[in-house]
mmCIF file of C-alpha atoms in Angstrom:
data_model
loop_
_atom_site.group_PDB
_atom_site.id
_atom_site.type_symbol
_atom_site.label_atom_id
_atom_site.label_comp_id
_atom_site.label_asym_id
_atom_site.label_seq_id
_atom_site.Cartn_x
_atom_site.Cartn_y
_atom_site.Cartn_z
ATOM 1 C CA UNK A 1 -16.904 1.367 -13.927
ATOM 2 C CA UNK A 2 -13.307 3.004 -14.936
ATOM 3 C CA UNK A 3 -12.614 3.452 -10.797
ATOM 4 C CA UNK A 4 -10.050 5.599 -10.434
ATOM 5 C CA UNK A 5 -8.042 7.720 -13.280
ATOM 6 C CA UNK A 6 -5.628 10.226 -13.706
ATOM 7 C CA UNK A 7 -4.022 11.961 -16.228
ATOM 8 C CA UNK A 8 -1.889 12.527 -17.896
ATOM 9 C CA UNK A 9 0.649 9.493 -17.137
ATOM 10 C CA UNK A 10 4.044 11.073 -17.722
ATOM 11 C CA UNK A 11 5.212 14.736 -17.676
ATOM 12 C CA UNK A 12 7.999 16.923 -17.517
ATOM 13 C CA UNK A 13 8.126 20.337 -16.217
ATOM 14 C CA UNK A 14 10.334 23.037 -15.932
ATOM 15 C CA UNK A 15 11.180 24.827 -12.710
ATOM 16 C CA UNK A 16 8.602 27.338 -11.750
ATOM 17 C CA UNK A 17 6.382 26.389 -14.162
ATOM 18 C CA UNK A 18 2.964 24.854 -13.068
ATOM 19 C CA UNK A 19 0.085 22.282 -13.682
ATOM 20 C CA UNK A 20 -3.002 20.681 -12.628
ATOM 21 C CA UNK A 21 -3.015 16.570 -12.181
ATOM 22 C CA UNK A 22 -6.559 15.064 -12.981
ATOM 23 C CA UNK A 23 -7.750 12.684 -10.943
ATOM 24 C CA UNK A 24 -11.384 11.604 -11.160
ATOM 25 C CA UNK A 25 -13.814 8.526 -10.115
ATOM 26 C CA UNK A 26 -17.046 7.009 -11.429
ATOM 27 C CA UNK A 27 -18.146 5.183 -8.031
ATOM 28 C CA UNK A 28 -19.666 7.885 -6.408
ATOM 29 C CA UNK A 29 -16.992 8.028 -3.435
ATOM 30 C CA UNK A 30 -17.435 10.656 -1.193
ATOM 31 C CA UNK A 31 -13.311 10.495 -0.012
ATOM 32 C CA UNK A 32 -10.570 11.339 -2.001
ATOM 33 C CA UNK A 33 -6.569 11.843 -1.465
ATOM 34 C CA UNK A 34 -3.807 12.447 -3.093
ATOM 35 C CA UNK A 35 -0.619 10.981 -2.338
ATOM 36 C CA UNK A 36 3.080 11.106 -3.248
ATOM 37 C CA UNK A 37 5.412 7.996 -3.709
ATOM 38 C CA UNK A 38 9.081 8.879 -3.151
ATOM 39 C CA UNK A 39 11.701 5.753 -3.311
ATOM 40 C CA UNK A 40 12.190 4.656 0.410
ATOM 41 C CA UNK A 41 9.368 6.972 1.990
ATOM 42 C CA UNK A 42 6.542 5.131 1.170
ATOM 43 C CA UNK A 43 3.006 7.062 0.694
ATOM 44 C CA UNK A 44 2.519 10.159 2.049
ATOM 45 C CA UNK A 45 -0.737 12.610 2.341
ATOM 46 C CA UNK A 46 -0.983 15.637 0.435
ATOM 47 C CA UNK A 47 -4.509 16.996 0.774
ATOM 48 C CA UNK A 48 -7.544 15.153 1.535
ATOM 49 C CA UNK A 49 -11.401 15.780 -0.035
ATOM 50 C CA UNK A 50 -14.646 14.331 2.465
ATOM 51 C CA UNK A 51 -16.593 15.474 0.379
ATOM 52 C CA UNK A 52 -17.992 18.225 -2.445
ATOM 53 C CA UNK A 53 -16.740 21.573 -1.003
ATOM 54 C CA UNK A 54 -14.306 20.375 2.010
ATOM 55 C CA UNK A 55 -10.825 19.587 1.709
ATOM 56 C CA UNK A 56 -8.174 19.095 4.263
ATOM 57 C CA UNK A 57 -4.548 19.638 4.312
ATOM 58 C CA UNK A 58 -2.195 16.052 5.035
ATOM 59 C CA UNK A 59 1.245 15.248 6.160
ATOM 60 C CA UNK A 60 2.957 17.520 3.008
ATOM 61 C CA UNK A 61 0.521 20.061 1.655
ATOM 62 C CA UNK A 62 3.553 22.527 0.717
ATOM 63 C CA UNK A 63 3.383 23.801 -2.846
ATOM 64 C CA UNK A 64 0.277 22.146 -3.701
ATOM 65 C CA UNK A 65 -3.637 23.091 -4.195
ATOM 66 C CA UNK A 66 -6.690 21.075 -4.843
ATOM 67 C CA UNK A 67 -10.438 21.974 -4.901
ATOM 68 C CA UNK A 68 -13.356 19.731 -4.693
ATOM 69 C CA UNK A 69 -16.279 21.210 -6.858
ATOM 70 C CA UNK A 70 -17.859 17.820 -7.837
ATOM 71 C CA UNK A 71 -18.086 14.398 -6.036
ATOM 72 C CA UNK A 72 -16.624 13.169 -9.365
ATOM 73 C CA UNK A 73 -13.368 15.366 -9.680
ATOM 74 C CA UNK A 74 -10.015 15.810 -7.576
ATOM 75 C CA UNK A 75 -7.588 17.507 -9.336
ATOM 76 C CA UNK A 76 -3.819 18.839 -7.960
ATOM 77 C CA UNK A 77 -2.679 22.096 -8.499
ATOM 78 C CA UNK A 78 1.482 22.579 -8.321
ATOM 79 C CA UNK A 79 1.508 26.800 -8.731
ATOM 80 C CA UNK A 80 5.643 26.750 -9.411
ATOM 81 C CA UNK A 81 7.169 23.527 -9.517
ATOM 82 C CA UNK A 82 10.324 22.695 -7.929
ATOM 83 C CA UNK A 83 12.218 19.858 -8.037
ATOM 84 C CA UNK A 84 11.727 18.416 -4.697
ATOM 85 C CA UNK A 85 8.141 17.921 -6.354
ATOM 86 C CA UNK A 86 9.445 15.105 -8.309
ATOM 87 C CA UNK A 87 7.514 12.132 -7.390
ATOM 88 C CA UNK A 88 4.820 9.568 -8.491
ATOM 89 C CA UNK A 89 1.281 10.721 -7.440
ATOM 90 C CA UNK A 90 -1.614 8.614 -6.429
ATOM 91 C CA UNK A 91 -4.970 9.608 -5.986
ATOM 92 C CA UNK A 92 -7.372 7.047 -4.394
ATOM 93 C CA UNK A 93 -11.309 7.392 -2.864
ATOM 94 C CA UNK A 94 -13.122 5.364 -0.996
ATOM 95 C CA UNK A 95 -16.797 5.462 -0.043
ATOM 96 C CA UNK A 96 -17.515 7.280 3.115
ATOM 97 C CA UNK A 97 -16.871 7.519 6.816
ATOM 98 C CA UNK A 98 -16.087 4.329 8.115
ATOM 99 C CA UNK A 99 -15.146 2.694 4.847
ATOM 100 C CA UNK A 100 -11.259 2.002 4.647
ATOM 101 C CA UNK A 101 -11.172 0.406 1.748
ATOM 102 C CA UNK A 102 -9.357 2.948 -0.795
ATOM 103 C CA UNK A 103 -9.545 2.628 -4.482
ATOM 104 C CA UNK A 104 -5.722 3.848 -6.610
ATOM 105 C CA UNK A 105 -5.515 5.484 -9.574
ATOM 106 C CA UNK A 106 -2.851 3.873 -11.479
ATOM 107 C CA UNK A 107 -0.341 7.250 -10.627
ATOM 108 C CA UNK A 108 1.177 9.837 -12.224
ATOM 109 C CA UNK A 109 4.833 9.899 -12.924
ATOM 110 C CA UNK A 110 6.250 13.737 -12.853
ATOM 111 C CA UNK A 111 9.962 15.145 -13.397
ATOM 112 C CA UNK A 112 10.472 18.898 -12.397
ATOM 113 C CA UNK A 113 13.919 19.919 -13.664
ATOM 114 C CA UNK B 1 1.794 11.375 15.489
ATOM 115 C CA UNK B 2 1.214 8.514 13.987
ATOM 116 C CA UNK B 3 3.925 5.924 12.092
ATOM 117 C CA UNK B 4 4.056 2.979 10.399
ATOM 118 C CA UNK B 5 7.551 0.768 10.308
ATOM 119 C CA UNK B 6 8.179 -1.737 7.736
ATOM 120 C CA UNK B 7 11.565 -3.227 9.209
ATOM 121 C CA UNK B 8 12.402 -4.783 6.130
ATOM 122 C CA UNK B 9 13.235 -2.440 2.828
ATOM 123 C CA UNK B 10 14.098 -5.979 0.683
ATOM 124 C CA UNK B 11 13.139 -9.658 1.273
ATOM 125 C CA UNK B 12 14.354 -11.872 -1.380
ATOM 126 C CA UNK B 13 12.700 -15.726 -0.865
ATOM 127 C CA UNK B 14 12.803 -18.832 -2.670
ATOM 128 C CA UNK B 15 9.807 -20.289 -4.720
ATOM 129 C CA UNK B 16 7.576 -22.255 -2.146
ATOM 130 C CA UNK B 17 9.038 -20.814 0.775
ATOM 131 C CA UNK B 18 7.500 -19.061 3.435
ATOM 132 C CA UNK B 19 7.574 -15.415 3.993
ATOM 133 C CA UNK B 20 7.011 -12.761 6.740
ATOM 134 C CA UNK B 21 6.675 -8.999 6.267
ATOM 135 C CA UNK B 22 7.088 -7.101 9.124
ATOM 136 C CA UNK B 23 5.383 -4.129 10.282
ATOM 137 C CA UNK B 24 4.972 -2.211 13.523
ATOM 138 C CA UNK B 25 2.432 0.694 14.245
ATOM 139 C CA UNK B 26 2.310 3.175 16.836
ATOM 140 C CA UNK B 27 -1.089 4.351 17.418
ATOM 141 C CA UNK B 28 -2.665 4.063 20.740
ATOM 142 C CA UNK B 29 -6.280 4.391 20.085
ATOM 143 C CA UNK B 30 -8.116 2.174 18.351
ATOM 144 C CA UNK B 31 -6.724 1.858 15.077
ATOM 145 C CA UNK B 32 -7.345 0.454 11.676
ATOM 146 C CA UNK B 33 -4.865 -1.516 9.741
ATOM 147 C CA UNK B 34 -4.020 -2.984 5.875
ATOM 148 C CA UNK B 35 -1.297 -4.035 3.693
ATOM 149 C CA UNK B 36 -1.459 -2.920 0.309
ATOM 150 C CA UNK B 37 0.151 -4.760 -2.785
ATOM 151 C CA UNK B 38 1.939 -2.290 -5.498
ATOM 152 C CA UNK B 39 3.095 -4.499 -9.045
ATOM 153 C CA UNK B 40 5.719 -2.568 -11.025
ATOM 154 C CA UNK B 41 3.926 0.972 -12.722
ATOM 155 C CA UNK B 42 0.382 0.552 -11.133
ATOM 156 C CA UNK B 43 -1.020 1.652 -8.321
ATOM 157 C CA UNK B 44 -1.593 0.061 -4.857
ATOM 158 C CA UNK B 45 -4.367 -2.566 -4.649
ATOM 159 C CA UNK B 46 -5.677 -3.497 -0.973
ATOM 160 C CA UNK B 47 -4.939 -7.038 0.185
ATOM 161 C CA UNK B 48 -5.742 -7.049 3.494
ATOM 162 C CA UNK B 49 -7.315 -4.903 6.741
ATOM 163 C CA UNK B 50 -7.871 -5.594 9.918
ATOM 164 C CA UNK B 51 -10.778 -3.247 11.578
ATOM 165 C CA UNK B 52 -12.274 -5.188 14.842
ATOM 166 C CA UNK B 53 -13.214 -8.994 15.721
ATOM 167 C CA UNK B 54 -11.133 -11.739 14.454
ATOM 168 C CA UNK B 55 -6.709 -10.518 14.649
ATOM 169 C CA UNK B 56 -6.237 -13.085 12.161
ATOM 170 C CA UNK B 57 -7.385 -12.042 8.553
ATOM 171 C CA UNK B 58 -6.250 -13.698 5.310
ATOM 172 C CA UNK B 59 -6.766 -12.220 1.720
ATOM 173 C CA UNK B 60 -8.378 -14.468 -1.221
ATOM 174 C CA UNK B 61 -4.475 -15.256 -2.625
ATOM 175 C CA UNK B 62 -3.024 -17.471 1.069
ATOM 176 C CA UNK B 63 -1.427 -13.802 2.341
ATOM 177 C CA UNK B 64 -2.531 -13.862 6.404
ATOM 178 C CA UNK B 65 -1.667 -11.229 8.932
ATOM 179 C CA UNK B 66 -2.528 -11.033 12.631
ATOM 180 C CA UNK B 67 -3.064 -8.107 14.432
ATOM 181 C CA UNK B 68 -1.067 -8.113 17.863
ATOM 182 C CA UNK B 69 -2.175 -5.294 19.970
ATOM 183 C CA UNK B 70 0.623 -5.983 22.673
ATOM 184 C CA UNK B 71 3.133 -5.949 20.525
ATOM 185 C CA UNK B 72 1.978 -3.374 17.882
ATOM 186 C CA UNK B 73 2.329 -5.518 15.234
ATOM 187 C CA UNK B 74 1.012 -6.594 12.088
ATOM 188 C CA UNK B 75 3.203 -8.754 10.293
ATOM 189 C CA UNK B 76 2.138 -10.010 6.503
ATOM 190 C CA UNK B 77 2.694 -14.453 6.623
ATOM 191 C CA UNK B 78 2.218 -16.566 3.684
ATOM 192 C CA UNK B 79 3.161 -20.564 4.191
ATOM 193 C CA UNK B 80 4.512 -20.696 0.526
ATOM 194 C CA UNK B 81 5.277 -17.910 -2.158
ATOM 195 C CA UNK B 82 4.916 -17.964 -5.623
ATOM 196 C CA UNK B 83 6.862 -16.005 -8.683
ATOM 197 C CA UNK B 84 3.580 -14.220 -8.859
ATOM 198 C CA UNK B 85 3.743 -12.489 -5.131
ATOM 199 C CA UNK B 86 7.012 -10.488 -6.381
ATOM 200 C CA UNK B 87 5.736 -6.949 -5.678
ATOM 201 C CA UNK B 88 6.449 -3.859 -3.209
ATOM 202 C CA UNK B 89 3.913 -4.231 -0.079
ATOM 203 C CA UNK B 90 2.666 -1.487 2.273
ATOM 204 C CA UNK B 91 1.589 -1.422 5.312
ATOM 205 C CA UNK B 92 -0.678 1.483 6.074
ATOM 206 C CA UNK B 93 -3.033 2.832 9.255
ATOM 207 C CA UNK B 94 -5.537 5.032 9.489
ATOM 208 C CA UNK B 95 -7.240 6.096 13.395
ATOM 209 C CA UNK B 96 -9.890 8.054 10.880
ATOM 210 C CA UNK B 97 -9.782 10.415 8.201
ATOM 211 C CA UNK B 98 -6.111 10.467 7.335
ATOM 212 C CA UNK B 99 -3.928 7.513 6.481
ATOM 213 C CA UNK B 100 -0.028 6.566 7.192
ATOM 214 C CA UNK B 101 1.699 4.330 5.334
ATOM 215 C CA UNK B 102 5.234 2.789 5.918
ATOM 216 C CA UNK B 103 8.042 2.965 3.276
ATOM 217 C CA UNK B 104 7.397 -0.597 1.815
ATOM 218 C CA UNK B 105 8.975 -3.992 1.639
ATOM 219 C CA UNK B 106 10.102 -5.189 -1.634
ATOM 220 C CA UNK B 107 9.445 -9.008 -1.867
ATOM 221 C CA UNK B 108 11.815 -10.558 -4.370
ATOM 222 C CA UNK B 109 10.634 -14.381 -5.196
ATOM 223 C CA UNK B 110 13.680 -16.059 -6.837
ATOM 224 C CA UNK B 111 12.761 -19.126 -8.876
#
């Protein structure tokens, strides 16, 4: 099993300019996130996935999509990046209800300038 | 709403020494906690959760924490650290469906 991956590792974007981050696991997880990483703020929620069809907004869903077509496939949607978007995303899954245990991607690092 | 405090941004400890991470939580219903382990440029890897039964829980590596409902606590022990531990922990909650983490403790193990 790969577990967790998302691409692409690095990018660089240009104000107002937009993207999709991949994110996509092989264990059959019904839950998925995606998070943000900002230096002294920890982890916070962006939008949440229970399953095929149903997402959920988090703590900061501003300026972001997702969609949830496939059990498989997660993938973040910034329509006009801004700067404040700079960050290091994780998405993570884990199995069902009443599992906790979440499974990281190993993050992607974006610059909006 | 829910929080998670980490009351320690930096711990730097000697090889061998013990440690303690700190972490409060502030959830009044039954609640669900973990520490997570973050090396430099990969993503977080669980270490730890506490769910029901036992408040004392230990991970496969000597890391033990122990869940004190009185004091909302859940502070991360281990009896002697090695240059291996040095990483960014995170203490995180969840009450259900959505999870909060706290902003992190950076353990420093100095040879």
């Amino acid at each position: 099993n790969a577990g967790v991956t998302q691409t692409p590792k690095f990018q660089v974007l240009k104000t107002g300019q937009s993207m999709t981050l991949q994110c996509a696991q092989d264990m059959n997880h019904e839950y998925m996130s995606w998070y943000r990483q900002d230096p002294g703020m920890g982890l916070r929620l962006i939008h949440y996935s229970v399953g095929a069809g149903i997402t959920d907004q988090g703590e900061v869903p501003n300026g972001y999509n997702v969609s949830r077509s496939t059990t498989e496939d997660f993938p973040l949607r910034l329509l006009s990046a801004a700067p404040s978007q700079t960050s290091v995303y994780f998405c993570a899954s884990r199995r069902a209800a009443g599992s906790y245990e979440q499974y990281f991607g190993p993050g992607t690092r974006l610059t909006v300038t | 709403a829910q929080s998670v405090t980490q009351l320690d941004s930096q711990v730097p400890v000697f090889e061998e020494a013990p440690v303690e991470l700190r972490c409060n939580y502030s959830s009044s219903v039954s609640v669900y906690l973990f520490w997570y382990v973050q090396y430099p440029n990969q993503g977080l890897q669980l270490l730890l959760k506490y769910l029901s039964g036992s408040t004392l829980v230990e991970s496969i590596n000597g890391f033990e924490a122990e869940f004190n409902k009185s004091q909302t606590s859940f502070h991360l022990r281990k009896p002697s650290v090695h240059i291996s531990d040095t990483a960014e922990y995170f203490c995180a909650e969840t009450t259900g469906n959505q999870f909060y983490f706290g902003t992190g403790t950076s353990l420093t193990v100095i040879p």
